PDB file of C-alpha atoms in Angstrom:
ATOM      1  CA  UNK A   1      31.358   2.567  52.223  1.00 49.00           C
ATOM      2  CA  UNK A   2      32.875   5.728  50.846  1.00 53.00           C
ATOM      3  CA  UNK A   3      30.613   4.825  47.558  1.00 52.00           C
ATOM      4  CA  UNK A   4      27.753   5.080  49.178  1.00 64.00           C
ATOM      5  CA  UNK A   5      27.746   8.425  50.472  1.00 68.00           C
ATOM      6  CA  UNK A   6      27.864   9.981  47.424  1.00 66.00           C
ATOM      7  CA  UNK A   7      24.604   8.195  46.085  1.00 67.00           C
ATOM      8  CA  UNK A   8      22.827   9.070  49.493  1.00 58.00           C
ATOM      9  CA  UNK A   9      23.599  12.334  48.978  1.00 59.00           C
ATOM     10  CA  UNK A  10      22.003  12.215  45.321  1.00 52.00           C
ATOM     11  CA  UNK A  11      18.921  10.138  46.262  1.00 53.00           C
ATOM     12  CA  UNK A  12      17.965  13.030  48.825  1.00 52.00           C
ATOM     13  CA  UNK A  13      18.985  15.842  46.563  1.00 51.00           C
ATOM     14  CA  UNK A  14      16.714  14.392  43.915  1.00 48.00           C
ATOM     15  CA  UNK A  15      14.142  13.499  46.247  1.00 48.00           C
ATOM     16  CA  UNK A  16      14.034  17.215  48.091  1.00 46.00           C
ATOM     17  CA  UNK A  17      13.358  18.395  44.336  1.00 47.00           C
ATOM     18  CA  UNK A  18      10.524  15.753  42.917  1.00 42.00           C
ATOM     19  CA  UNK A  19       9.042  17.370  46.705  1.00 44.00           C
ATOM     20  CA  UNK A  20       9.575  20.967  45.785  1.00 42.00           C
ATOM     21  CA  UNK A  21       8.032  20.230  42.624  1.00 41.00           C
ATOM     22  CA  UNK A  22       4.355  18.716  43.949  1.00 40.00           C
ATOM     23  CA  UNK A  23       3.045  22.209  44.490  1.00 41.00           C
ATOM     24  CA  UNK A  24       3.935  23.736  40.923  1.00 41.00           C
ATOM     25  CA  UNK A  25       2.798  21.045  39.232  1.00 40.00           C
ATOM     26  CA  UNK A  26      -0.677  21.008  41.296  1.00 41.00           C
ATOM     27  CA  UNK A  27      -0.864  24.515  40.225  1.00 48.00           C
ATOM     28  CA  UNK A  28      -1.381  23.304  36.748  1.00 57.00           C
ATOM     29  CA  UNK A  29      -4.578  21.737  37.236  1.00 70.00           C
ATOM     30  CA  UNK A  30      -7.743  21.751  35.627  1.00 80.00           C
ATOM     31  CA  UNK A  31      -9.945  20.067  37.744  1.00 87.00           C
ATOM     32  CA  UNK A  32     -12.053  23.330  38.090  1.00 92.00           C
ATOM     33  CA  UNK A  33     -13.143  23.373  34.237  1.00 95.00           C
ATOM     34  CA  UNK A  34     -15.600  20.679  32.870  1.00 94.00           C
ATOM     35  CA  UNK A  35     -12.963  19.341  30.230  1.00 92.00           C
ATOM     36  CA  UNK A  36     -15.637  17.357  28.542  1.00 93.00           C
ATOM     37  CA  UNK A  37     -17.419  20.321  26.989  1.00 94.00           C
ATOM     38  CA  UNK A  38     -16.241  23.113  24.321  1.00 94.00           C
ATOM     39  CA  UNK A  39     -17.881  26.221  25.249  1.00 96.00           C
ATOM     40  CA  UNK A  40     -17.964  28.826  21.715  1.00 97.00           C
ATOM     41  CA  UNK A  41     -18.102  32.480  23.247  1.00 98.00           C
ATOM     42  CA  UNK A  42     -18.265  35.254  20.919  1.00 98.00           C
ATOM     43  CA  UNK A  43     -18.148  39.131  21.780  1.00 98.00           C
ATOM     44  CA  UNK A  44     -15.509  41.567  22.612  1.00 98.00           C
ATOM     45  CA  UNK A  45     -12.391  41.694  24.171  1.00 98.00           C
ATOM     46  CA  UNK A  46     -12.446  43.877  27.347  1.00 98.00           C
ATOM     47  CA  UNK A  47      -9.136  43.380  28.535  1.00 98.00           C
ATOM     48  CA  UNK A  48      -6.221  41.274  27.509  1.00 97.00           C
ATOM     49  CA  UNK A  49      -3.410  40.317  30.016  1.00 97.00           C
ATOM     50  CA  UNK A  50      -0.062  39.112  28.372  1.00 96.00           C
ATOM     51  CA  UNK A  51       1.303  37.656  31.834  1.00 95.00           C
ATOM     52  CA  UNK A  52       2.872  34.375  32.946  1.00 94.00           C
ATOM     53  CA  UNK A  53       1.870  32.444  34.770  1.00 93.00           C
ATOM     54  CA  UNK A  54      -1.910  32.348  32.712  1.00 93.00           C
ATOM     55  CA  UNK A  55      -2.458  35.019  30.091  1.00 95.00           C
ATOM     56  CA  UNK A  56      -6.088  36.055  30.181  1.00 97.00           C
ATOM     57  CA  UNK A  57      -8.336  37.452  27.678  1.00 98.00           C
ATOM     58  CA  UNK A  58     -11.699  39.160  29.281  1.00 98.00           C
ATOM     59  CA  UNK A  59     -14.517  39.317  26.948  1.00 98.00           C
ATOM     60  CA  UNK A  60     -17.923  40.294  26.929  1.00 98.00           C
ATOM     61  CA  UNK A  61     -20.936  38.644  24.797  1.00 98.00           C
ATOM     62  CA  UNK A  62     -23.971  40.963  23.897  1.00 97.00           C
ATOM     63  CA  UNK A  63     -27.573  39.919  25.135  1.00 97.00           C
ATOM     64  CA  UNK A  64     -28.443  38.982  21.864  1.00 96.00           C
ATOM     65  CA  UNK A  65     -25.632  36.243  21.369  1.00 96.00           C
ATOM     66  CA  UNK A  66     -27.078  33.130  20.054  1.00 94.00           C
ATOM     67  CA  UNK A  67     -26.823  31.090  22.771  1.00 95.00           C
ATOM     68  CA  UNK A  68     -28.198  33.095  26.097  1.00 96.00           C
ATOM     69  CA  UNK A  69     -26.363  31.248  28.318  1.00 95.00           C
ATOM     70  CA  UNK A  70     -22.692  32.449  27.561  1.00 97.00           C
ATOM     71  CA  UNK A  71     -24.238  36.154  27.972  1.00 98.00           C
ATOM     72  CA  UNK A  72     -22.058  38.174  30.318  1.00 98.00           C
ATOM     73  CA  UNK A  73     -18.198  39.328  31.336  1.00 98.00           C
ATOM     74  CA  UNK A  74     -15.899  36.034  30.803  1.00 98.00           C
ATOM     75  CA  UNK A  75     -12.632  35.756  32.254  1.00 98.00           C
ATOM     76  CA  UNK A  76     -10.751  33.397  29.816  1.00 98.00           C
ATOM     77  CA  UNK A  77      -8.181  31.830  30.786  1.00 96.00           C
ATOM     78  CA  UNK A  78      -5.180  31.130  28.987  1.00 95.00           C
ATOM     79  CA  UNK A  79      -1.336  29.597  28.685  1.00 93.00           C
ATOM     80  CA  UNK A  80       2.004  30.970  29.469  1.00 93.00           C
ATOM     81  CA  UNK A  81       3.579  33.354  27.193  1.00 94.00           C
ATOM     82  CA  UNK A  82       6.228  30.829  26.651  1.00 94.00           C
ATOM     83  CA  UNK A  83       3.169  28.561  25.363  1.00 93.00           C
ATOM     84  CA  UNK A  84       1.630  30.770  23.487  1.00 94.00           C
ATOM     85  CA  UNK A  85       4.243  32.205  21.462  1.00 96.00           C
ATOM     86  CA  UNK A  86       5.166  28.749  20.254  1.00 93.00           C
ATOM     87  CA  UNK A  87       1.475  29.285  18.766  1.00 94.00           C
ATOM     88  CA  UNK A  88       1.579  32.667  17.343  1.00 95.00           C
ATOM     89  CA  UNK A  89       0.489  34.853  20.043  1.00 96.00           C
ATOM     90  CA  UNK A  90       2.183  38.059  20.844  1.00 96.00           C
ATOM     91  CA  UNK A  91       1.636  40.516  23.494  1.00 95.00           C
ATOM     92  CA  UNK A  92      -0.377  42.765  20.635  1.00 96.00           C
ATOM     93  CA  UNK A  93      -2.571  39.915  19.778  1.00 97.00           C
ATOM     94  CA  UNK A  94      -5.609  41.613  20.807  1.00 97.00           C
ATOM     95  CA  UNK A  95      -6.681  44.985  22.043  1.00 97.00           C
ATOM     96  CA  UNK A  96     -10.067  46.413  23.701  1.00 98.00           C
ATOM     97  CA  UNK A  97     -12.982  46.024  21.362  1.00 98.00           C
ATOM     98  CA  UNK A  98     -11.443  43.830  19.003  1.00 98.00           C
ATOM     99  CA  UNK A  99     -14.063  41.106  18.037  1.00 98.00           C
ATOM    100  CA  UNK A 100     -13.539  37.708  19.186  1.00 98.00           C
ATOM    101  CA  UNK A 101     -14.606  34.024  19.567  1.00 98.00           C
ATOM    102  CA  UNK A 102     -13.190  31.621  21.518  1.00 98.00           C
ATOM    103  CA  UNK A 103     -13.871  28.083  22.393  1.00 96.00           C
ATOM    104  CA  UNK A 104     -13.106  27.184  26.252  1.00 96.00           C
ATOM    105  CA  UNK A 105     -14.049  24.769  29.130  1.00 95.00           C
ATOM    106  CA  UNK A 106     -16.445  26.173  31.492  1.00 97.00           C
ATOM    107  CA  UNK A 107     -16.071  26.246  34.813  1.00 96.00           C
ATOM    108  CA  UNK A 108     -17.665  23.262  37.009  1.00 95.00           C
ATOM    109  CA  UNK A 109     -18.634  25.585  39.437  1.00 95.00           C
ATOM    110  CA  UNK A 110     -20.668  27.541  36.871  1.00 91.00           C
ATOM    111  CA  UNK A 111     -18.581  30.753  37.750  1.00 94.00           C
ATOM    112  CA  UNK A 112     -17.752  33.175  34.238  1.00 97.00           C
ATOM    113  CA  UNK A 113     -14.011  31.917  34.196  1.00 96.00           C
ATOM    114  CA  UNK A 114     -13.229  29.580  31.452  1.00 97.00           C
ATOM    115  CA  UNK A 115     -10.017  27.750  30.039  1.00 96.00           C
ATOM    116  CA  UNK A 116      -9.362  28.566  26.505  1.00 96.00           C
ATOM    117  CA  UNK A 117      -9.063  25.333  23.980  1.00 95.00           C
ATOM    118  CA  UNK A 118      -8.417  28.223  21.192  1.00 96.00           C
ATOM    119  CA  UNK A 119      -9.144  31.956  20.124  1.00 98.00           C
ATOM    120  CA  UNK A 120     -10.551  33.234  16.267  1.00 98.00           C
ATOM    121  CA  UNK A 121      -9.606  36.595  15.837  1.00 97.00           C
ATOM    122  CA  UNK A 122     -11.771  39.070  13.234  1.00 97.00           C
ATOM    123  CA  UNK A 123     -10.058  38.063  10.472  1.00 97.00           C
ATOM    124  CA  UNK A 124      -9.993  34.162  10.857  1.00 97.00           C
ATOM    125  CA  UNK A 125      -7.121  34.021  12.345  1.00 96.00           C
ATOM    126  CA  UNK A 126      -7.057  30.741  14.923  1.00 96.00           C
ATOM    127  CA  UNK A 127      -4.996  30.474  17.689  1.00 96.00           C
ATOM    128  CA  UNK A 128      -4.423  27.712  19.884  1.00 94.00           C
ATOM    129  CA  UNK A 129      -3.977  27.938  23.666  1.00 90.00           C
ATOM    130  CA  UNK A 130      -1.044  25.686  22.802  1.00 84.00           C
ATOM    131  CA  UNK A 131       0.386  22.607  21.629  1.00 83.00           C
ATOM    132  CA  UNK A 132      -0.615  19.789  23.647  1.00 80.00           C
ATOM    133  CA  UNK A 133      -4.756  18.811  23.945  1.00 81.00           C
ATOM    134  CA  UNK A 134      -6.559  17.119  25.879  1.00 76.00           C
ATOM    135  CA  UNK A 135      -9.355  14.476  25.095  1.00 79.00           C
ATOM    136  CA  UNK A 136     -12.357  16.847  24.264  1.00 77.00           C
ATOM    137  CA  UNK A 137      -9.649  18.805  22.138  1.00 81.00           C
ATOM    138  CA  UNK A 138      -8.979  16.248  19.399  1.00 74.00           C
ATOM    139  CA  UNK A 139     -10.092  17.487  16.159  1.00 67.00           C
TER     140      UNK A 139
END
């Protein structure tokens, strides 16, 4: 009986934390993006934000972009820092004005906040939002 105790104890403690976890892991979602389609936006950067738990990079695209309909402020959204380190990102990876294009998932609601699938910089650079891809991703 003694035995048992022990591996009560356990089952709740591991239970208590698979619980705790639910709400950080719904955090995570992506159900707000249209994950099907790959968005190419191509402008400015406005602002860049080198913060967990999303980096963002805010961008603007000229009336005269190609396609009219990603005219406008976008607020791209991004990975952790953690993420995006392992993908060559640093904190001075872009600055105001700096040309950009990036490739994203626009939002389902047809708001101007995207998630980023990956980022050219001037120079050809490309970075990846990070690591792991989902479906409409595979290249």
């Amino acid at each position: 009986m003694k035995m048992k105790q022990p591996i009560l104890s356990l089952l709740v403690a591991v239970g208590a934390m698979l619980a705790a976890a639910g709400p950080s892991l719904a955090h995570h979602s992506r159900a707000m993006f249209d994950m099907t389609k790959n968005v190419t936006y191509r402008g400015v950067v406005k602002e860049y934000r080198w913060q967990n738990p999303h980096s963002h990079i805010v961008i603007i695209v000229a009336t005269d972009a190609q396609d009219p309909s990603t005219v406008g402020t976008w607020d791209v959204e991004a990975s952790s820092i953690s993420l995006m380190v392992s993908e060559g990102w640093n904190r001075m990876t872009f600055k105001p004005g700096d040309l950009i294009t990036v490739v994203a998932h626009p939002s389902l609601n047809g708001s101007k906040g995207v998630l980023l699938f990956y980022a050219v910089k001037a120079d050809g650079t490309r970075l990846n939002r990070a690591q792991h891809r989902y479906p409409s991703e595979a290249e």
